XYZ file of C-alpha atoms in Angstrom:
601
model
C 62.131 6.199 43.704
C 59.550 4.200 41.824
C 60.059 3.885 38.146
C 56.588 5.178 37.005
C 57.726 8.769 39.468
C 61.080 8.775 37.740
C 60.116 8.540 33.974
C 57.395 11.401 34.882
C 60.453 13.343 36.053
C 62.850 12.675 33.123
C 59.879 13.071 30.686
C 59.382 16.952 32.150
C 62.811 17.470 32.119
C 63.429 16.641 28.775
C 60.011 18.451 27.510
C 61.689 21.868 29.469
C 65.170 21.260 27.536
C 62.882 21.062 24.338
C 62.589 24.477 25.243
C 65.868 26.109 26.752
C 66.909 26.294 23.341
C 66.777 29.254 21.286
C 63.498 29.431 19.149
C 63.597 31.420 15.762
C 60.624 33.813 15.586
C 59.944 36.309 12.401
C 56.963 38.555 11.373
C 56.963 39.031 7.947
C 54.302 41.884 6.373
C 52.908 41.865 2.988
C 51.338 45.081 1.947
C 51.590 47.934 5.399
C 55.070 47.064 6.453
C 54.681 49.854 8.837
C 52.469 47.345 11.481
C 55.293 44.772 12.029
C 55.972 45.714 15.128
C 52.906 46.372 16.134
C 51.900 43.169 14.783
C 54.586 41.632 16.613
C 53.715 43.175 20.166
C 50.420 41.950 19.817
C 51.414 38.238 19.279
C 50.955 36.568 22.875
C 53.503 33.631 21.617
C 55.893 36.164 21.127
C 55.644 37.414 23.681
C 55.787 34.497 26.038
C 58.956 33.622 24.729
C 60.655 36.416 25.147
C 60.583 36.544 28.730
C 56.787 37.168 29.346
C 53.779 35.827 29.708
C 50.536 36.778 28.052
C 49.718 39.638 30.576
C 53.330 40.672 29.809
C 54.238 39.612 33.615
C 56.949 37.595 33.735
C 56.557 33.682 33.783
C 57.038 31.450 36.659
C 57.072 28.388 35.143
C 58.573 27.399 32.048
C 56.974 27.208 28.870
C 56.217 23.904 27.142
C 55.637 23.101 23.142
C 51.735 23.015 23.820
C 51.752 26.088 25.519
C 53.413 27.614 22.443
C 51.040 26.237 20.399
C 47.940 27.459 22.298
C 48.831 30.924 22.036
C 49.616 31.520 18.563
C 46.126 29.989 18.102
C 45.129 32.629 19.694
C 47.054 35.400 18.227
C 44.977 34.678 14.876
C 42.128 36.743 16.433
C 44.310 38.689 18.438
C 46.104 39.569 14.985
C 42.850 40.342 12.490
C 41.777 42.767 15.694
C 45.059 44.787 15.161
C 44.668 44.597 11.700
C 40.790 45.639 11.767
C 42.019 48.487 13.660
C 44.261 49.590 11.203
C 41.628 49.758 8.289
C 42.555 46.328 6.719
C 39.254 44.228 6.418
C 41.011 41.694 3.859
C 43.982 40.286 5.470
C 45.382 36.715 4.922
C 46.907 35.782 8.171
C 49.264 32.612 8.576
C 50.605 31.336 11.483
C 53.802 28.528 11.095
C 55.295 26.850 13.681
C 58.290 24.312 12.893
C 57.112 25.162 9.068
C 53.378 23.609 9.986
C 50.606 25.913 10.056
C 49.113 26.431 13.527
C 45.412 26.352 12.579
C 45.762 22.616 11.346
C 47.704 21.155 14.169
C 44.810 18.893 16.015
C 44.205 18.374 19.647
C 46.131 15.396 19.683
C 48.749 16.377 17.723
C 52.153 16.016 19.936
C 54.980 18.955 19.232
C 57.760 17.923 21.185
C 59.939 20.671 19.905
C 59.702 24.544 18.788
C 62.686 25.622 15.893
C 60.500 28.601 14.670
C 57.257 30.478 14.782
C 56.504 32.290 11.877
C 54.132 34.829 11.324
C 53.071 35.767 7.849
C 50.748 38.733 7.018
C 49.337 39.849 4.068
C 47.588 43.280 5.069
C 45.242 43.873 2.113
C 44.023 46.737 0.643
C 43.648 49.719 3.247
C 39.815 50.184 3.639
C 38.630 53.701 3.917
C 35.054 55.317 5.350
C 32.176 54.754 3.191
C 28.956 55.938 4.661
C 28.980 56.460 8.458
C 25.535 57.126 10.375
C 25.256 57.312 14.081
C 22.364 58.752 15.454
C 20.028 60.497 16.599
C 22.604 62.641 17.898
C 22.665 64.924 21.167
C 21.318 68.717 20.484
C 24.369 70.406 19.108
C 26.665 66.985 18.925
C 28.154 65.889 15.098
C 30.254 62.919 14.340
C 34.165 63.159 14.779
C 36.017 63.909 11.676
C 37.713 60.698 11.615
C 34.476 58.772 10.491
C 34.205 60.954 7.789
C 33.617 59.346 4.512
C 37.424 58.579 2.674
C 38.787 58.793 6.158
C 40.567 55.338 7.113
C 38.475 52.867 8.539
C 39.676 52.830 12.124
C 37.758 50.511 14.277
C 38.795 52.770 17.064
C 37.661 55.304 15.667
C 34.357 53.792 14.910
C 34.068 52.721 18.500
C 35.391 56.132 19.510
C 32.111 57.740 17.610
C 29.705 55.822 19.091
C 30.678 55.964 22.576
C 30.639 60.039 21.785
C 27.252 59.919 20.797
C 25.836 57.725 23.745
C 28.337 59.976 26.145
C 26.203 63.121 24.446
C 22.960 61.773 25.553
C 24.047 61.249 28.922
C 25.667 64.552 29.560
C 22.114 65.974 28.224
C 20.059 64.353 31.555
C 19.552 60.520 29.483
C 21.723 58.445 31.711
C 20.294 55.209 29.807
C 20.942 55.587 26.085
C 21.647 52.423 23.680
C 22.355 51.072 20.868
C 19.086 49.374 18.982
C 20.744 48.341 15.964
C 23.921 47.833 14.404
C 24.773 47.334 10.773
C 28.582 47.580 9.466
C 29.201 46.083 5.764
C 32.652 46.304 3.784
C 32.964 46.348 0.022
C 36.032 44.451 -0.825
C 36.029 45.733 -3.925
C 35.733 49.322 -3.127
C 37.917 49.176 0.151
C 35.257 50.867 1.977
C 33.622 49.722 4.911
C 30.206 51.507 5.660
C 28.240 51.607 9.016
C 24.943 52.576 10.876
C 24.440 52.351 14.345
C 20.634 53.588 15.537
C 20.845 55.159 19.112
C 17.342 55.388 21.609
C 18.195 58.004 23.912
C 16.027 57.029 26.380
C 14.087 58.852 28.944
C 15.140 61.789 31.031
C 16.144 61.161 34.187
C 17.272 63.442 37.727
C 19.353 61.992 40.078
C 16.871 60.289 42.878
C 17.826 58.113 46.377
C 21.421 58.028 46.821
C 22.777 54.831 48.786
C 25.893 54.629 51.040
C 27.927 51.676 51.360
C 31.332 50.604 52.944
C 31.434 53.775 55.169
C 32.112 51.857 58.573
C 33.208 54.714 60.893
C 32.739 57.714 58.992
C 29.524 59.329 59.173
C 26.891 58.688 55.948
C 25.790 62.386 55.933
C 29.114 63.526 55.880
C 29.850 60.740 52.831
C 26.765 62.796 51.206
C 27.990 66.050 52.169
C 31.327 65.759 50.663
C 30.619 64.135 47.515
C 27.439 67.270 46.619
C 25.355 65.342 44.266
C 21.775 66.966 45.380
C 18.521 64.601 44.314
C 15.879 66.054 42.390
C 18.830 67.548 40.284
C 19.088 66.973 36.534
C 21.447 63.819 35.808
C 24.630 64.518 34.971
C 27.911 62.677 34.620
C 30.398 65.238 35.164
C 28.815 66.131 38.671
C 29.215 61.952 39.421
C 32.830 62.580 38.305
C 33.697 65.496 40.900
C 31.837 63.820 43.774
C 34.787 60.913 43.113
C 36.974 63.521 43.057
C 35.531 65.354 46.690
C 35.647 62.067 48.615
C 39.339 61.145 46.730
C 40.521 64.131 47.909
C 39.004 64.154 51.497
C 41.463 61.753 52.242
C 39.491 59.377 54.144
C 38.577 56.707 51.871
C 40.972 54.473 49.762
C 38.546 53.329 47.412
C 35.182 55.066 45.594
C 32.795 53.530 43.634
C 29.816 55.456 42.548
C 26.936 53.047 40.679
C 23.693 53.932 38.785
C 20.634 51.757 39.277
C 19.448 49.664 35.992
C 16.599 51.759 35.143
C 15.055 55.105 35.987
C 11.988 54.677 38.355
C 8.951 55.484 37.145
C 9.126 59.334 39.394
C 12.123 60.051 36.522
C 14.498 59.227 38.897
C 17.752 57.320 39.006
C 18.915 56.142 41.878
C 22.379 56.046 43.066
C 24.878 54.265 45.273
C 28.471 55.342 46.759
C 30.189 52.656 47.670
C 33.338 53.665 50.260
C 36.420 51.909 51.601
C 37.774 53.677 53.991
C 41.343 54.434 54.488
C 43.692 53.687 57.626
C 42.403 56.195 60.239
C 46.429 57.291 60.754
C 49.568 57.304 59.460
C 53.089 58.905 59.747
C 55.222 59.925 57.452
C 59.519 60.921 57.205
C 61.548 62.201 55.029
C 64.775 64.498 54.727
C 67.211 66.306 52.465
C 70.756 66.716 53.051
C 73.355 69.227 51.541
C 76.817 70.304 52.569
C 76.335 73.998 53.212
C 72.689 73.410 54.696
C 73.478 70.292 56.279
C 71.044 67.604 57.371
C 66.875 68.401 57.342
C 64.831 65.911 58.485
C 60.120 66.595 58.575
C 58.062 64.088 60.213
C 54.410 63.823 60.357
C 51.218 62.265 62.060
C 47.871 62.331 60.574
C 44.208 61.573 61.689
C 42.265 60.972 58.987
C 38.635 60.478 60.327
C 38.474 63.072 63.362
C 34.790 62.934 64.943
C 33.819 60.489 62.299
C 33.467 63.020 59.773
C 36.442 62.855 57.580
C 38.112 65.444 59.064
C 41.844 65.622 59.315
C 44.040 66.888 61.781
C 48.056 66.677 61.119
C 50.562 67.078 63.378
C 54.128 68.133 61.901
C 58.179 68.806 62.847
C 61.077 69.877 60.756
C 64.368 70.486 62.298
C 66.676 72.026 59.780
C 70.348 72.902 59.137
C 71.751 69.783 61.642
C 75.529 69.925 61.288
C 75.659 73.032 59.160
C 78.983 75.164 60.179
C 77.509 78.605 59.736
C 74.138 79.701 61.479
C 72.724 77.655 63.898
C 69.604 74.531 64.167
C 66.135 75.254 62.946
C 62.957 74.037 64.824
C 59.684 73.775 63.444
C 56.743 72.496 64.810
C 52.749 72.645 63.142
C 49.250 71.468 63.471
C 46.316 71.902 61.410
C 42.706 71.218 61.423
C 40.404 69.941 58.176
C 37.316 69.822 57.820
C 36.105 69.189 53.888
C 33.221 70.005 52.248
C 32.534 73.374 54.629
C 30.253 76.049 53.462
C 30.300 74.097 49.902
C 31.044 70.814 48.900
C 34.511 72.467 47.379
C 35.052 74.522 50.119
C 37.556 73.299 52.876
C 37.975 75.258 56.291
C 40.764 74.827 58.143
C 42.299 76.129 61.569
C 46.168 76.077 62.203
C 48.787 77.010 64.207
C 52.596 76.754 64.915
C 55.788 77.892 66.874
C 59.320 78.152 65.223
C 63.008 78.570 66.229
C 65.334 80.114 63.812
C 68.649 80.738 63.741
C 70.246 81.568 60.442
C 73.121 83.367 59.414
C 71.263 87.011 59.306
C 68.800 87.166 61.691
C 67.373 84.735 65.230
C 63.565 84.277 65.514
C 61.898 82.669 68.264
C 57.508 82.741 66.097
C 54.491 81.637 67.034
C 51.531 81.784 64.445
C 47.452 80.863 64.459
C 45.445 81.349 61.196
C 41.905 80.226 60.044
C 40.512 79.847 56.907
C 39.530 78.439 53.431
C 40.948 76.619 50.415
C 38.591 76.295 47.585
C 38.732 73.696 44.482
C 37.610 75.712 41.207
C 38.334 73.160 38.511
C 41.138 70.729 38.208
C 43.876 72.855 37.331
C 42.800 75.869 39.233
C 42.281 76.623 43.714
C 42.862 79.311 45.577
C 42.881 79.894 49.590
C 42.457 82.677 51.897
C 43.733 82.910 55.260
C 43.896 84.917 58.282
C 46.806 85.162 60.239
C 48.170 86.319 63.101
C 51.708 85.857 64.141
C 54.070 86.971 67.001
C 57.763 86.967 66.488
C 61.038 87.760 69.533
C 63.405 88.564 66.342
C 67.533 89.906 66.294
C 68.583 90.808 63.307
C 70.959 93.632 61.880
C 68.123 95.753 63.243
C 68.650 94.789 66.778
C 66.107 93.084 68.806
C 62.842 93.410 68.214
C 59.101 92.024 68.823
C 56.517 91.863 66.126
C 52.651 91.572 66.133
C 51.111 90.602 63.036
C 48.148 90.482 61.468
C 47.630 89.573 58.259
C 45.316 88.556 55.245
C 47.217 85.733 52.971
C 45.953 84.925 49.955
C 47.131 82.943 47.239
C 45.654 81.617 43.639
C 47.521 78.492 41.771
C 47.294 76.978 38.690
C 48.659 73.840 37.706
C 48.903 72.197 34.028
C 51.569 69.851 34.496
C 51.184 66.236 33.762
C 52.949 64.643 36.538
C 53.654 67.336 39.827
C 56.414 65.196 41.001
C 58.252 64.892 37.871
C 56.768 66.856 35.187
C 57.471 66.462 31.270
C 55.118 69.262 30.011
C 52.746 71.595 30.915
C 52.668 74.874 33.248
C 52.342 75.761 36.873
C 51.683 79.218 38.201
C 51.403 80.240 41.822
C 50.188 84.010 43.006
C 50.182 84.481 46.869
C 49.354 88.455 48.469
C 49.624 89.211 51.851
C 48.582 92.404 52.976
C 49.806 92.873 56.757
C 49.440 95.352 59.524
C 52.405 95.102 62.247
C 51.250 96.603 65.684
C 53.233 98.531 67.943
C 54.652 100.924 65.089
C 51.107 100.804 62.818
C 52.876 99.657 60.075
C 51.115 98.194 56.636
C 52.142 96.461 53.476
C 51.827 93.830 51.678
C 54.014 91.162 50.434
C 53.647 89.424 46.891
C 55.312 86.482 45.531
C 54.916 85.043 42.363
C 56.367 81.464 41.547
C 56.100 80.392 37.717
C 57.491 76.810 36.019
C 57.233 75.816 32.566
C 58.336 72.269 31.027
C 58.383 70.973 27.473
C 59.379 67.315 26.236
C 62.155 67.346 23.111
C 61.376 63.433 22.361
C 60.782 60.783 24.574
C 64.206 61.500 26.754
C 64.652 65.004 27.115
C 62.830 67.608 29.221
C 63.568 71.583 29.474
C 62.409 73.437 32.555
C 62.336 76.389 33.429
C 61.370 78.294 36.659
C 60.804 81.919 38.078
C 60.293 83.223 41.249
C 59.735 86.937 41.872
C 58.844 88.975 45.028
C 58.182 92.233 46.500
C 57.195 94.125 49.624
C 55.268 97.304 49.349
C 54.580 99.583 51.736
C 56.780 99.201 54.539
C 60.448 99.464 54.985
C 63.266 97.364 55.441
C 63.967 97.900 58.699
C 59.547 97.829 59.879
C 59.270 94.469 58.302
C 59.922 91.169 60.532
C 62.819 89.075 59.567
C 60.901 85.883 58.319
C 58.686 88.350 55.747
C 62.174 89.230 53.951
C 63.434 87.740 50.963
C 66.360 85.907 50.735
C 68.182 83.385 48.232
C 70.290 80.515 48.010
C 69.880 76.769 48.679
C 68.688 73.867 46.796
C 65.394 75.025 45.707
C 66.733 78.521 45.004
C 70.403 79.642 43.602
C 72.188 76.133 43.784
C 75.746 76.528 44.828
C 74.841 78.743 47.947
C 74.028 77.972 51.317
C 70.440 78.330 52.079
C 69.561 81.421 52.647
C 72.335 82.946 52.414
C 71.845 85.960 49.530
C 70.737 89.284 51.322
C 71.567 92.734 50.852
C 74.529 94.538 52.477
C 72.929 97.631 55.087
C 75.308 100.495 55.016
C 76.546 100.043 58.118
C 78.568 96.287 56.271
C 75.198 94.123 58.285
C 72.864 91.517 56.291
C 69.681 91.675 56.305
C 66.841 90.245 53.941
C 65.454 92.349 50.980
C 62.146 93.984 49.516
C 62.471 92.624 46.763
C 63.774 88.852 44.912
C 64.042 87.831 41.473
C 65.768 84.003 40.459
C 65.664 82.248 37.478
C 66.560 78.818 36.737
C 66.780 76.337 34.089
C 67.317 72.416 33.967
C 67.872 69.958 30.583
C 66.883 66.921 32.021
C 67.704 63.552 30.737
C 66.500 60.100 31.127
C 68.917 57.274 30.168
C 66.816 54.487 31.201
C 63.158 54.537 32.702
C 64.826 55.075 36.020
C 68.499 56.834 35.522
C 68.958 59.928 34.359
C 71.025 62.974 34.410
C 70.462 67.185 34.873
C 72.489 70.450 34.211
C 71.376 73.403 35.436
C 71.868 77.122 35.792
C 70.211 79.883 38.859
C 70.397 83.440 38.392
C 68.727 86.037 40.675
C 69.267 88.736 43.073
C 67.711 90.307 46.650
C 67.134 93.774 46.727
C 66.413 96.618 48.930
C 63.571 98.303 47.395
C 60.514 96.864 46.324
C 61.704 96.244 42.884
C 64.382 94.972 41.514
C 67.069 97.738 40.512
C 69.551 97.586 37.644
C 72.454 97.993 40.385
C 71.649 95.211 42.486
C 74.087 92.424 42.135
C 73.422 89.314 40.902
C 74.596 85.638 42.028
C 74.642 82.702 39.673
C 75.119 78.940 40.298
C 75.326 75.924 37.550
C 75.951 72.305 37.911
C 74.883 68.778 37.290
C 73.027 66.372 38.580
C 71.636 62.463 38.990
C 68.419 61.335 39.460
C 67.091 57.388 40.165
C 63.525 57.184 40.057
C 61.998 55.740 43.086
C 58.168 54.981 44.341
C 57.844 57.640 46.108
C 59.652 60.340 42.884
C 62.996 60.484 41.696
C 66.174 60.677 44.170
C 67.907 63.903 43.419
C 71.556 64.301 43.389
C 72.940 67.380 42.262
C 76.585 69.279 42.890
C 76.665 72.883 42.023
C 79.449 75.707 42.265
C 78.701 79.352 41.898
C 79.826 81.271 38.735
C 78.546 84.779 39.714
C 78.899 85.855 43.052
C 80.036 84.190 45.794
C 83.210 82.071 46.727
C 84.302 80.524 43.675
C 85.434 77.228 43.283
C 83.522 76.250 46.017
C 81.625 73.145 45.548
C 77.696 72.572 47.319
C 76.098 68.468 47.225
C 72.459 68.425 47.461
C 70.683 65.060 48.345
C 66.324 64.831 48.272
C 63.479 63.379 47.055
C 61.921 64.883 44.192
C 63.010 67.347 41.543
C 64.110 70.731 42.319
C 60.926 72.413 41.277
């Protein structure tokens, strides 16, 4: 090896063992000792040497005295921003590093070695709000509270105001307003800091020419047809936001980008582009739960995307259920289902679809086949309903005897949901309605069947969750025995009373059959807790009852199951592991293991 090569080699070598060692880092606070660490997480150097790099990804490579250096010279301005946000407008920062300060070490200054990094603060006096204008304002707009004068001087809060303001104009048709002039003074010694920012709102505008981009296969009407923004109309943001939110929710596009031109034309108009990437056309999908009395489920999927280059979907799907199971028999499910968005309004989606189903479970055998057509409609972003015709034939045996059905009915069903994350929710509500009223031919039978499905969560600190869950059904108008099997309620299973098979709570006929009931009622509750961002731990308790009349009655009995359970979040939601036994009802001491993706409601 030539010498020059290996005295380059020993040199880096040496400069990286500079750096193996330990280095001693402190933040010291002078004045608000409550913004150490705050102080401390936004110090890049800091950062960098505790396992991360300035993005907070972790480094490749390993760091070297200079680069030490580099970033707490950059942390001074990194620093005064955190303070500035925190009201202090007089801070004395100093930044050490083997005892030196960092702001005098030159260019050519060599640091071969890094002992410690010291940070020293001295906050200041906390400024508060002098005088704070921001305007003209928006008709019926004001300025945030937190600007008010005496309030502390928050940069963010500053910057939060005048965003408001210029967010008011645009929500009132000005899609172009700005800031003409800025003026922000603080009086040391008052510990005020005072501010005027003078908006233009600029000229009216409605929305004018609206551009397509990136759509390669799919249609550019339909691009316009989905998203709903209508020229000529008044400009407004929020109807930009929900025409992201159409085409996201179409499904065909991976990617949305809606862009205003620079200026409005001299016709009042802006003009507009939507800018698409478009999605794989298909995809298939598996997945599968697995429990000991319920044995093995396993759903596939195949999807079309972009049918007749319009962004609609069609989906193909199978389910067989209850593989291995030692009671009952195999389930087979088969679907399809036909999309089209943006149909009769832009949040109006009609669909067609249709299906045919073997069951075989404990209480009843049912060979169904099913067609329906209709409409789910978007009313805000917590709120949709549907509404569905359907018509369903069914070759059932059951503790009836054997018996065919012919059904029409009218399903319709109303959700809300208010929880922050569906697949794992911390807080927030969810409430789903579905009525079916139903005529079954042959016999001229009508009813209706109503279920209502209700969840509630709420956060106790950053680790523990409480949930809490009720479903309750009924059947009106029809009796037990005029009703087709599948319409009937039933409990038990892993979404339901844990600690029972699937299914497998009915009512006892007279005559010592099972059948399903009129009526259901289960309650559950969960204490979930996370250990670590991705292991945690759930006990639980199910309560509820089937009945033979449409209501629950006081006489009915009642099952219960409890256990615990483990969950280990994945990509695609947490991995749910739960055992459960029943303590009311049922064989006791038995034990039930329930294996899926995703919580139990």
């Amino acid at each position: 090896m030539p010498l020059h090569k290996a005295a380059l080699i020993a040199g880096a070598l040496a400069l990286m063992a500079t750096m193996a060692g330990a280095v001693e880092t402190r933040v010291m606070v002078a004045g608000d000792d409550s913004l150490t660490g705050t102080l401390r997480d936004s110090s890049r150097a800091i950062g960098a040497l505790e396992g991360g790099n300035e993005d907070g990804t972790d480094r490749s490579a390993p760091l070297t005295p200079d680069d030490v250096v580099a970033l707490a010279a950059a942390d001074y301005r990194r620093l005064l921003a955190t303070l500035y946000n925190a009201g202090y407008f007089a801070p004395v920062i100093s930044i050490r590093i083997n005892g030196r300060e960092v702001a005098d070490i030159g260019p050519f200054d060599r640091i071969t070695r890094i002992d410690t990094l010291v940070y020293d603060v001295r906050t200041g006096p906390a400024f508060s709000f002098g005088t704070v204008a921001i305007g003209p304002l928006a008709p019926g707009d004001s300025l945030p509270e937190d600007v008010a004068q005496g309030q502390p001087a928050r940069v963010s809060a500053l910057e939060g105001a005048v965003s408001g303001a210029l967010r008011g104009w645009r929500a009132r048709a000005h899609p172009k307003p700005r800031v003409t002039d800025e003026r922000v003074a603080a009086d040391n010694s008052a510990a005020t800091l005072s501010a005027t920012y003078r908006i233009e709102p600029g000229r009216t505008a409605t929305f004018g020419r609206i551009g397509v981009t990136g759509a390669n296969t799919v249609r550019e009407s339909r691009v316009l047809q989905i998203a709903g923004i209508r020229s000529g109309k008044p400009f407004d943001p929020e109807v930009l936001a929900e025409a992201q939110r159409r085409l996201r929710q179409a499904g065909a596009f991976s990617g949305i980008a809606i862009t205003e031109a620079d200026s409005i034309g001299p016709d009042g108009a802006l003009d507009l582009n939507i800018n698409v990437t478009e999605a794989k056309p298909r995809r298939i999908g598996f997945g599968g739960d697995y429990s000991t009395t319920d044995g093995l489920t396993v759903t596939a999927f195949w999807l079309h995307r972009n049918m007749r280059n319009a962004a609609e979907r069609l989906r193909f799907g199978a389910t067989i259920e209850n593989i291995g199971v030692s009671s009952g028999g195999t389930n087979y499910k088969f679907s399809g289902r036909y999309t089209r968005p943006a149909t009769f309004t832009e949040d109006t989606d009609a669909s067609i679809g249709f299906g045919a189903e073997s069951l075989d479970q404990d209480t009843y055998q049912s060979d169904r086949a099913f067609f329906e057509l209709g409409v789910d409609r978007y009313i805000d972003e917590k709120l949709d309903a549907s509404l569905f015709l359907n018509y369903s034939y069914s070759d059932a045996k059951d503790a009836f005897g054997k018996r065919i059905f012919n059904v029409l009915a009218l399903r319709a069903r109303l959700r809300y949901d208010g929880r922050d994350d569906p697949g794992a929710a911390t807080r927030g509500l969810y409430a789903e309605g579905r009525v079916a009223p139903f005529y079954s031919f042959g016999e001229s039978v009508t009813g209706a069947r109503m279920l209502f499905d209700g969840r509630g969560y709420r956060s106790l600190g950053d680790r523990l969750v409480l949930a809490g869950r009720a479903q309750l059904g009924s059947i009106v108008g029809a009796k037990i025995d005029q009703v087709p099997p599948e319409y009937l309620f039933y409990a038990g299973g892993g979404g339901s009373i844990r600690g029972f098979s699937y299914d497998s709570i009915s009512v006892t006929l007279p005559d010592g059959k099972q059948t399903g009931g009129l009526s259901l009622a289960v309650f559950s509750a969960e204490a979930r807790y996370s250990f670590t961002d991705t292991i945690g731990a759930v006990a639980f308790y199910d309560y509820g009852s089937v009945g033979t009349d449409s209501w629950i009655q006081s006489g009915d009995e009642w099952y219960g199951g409890a256990g615990i359970g483990a969950r280990y979040t994945t990509p695609i939601g947490p991995l749910r592991v739960d055992i459960a036994t029943p303590v009311q009802g049922g064989k006791s001491g038995s034990i039930e293991l329930y294996i899926g993706i995703g919580e139990a409601f």
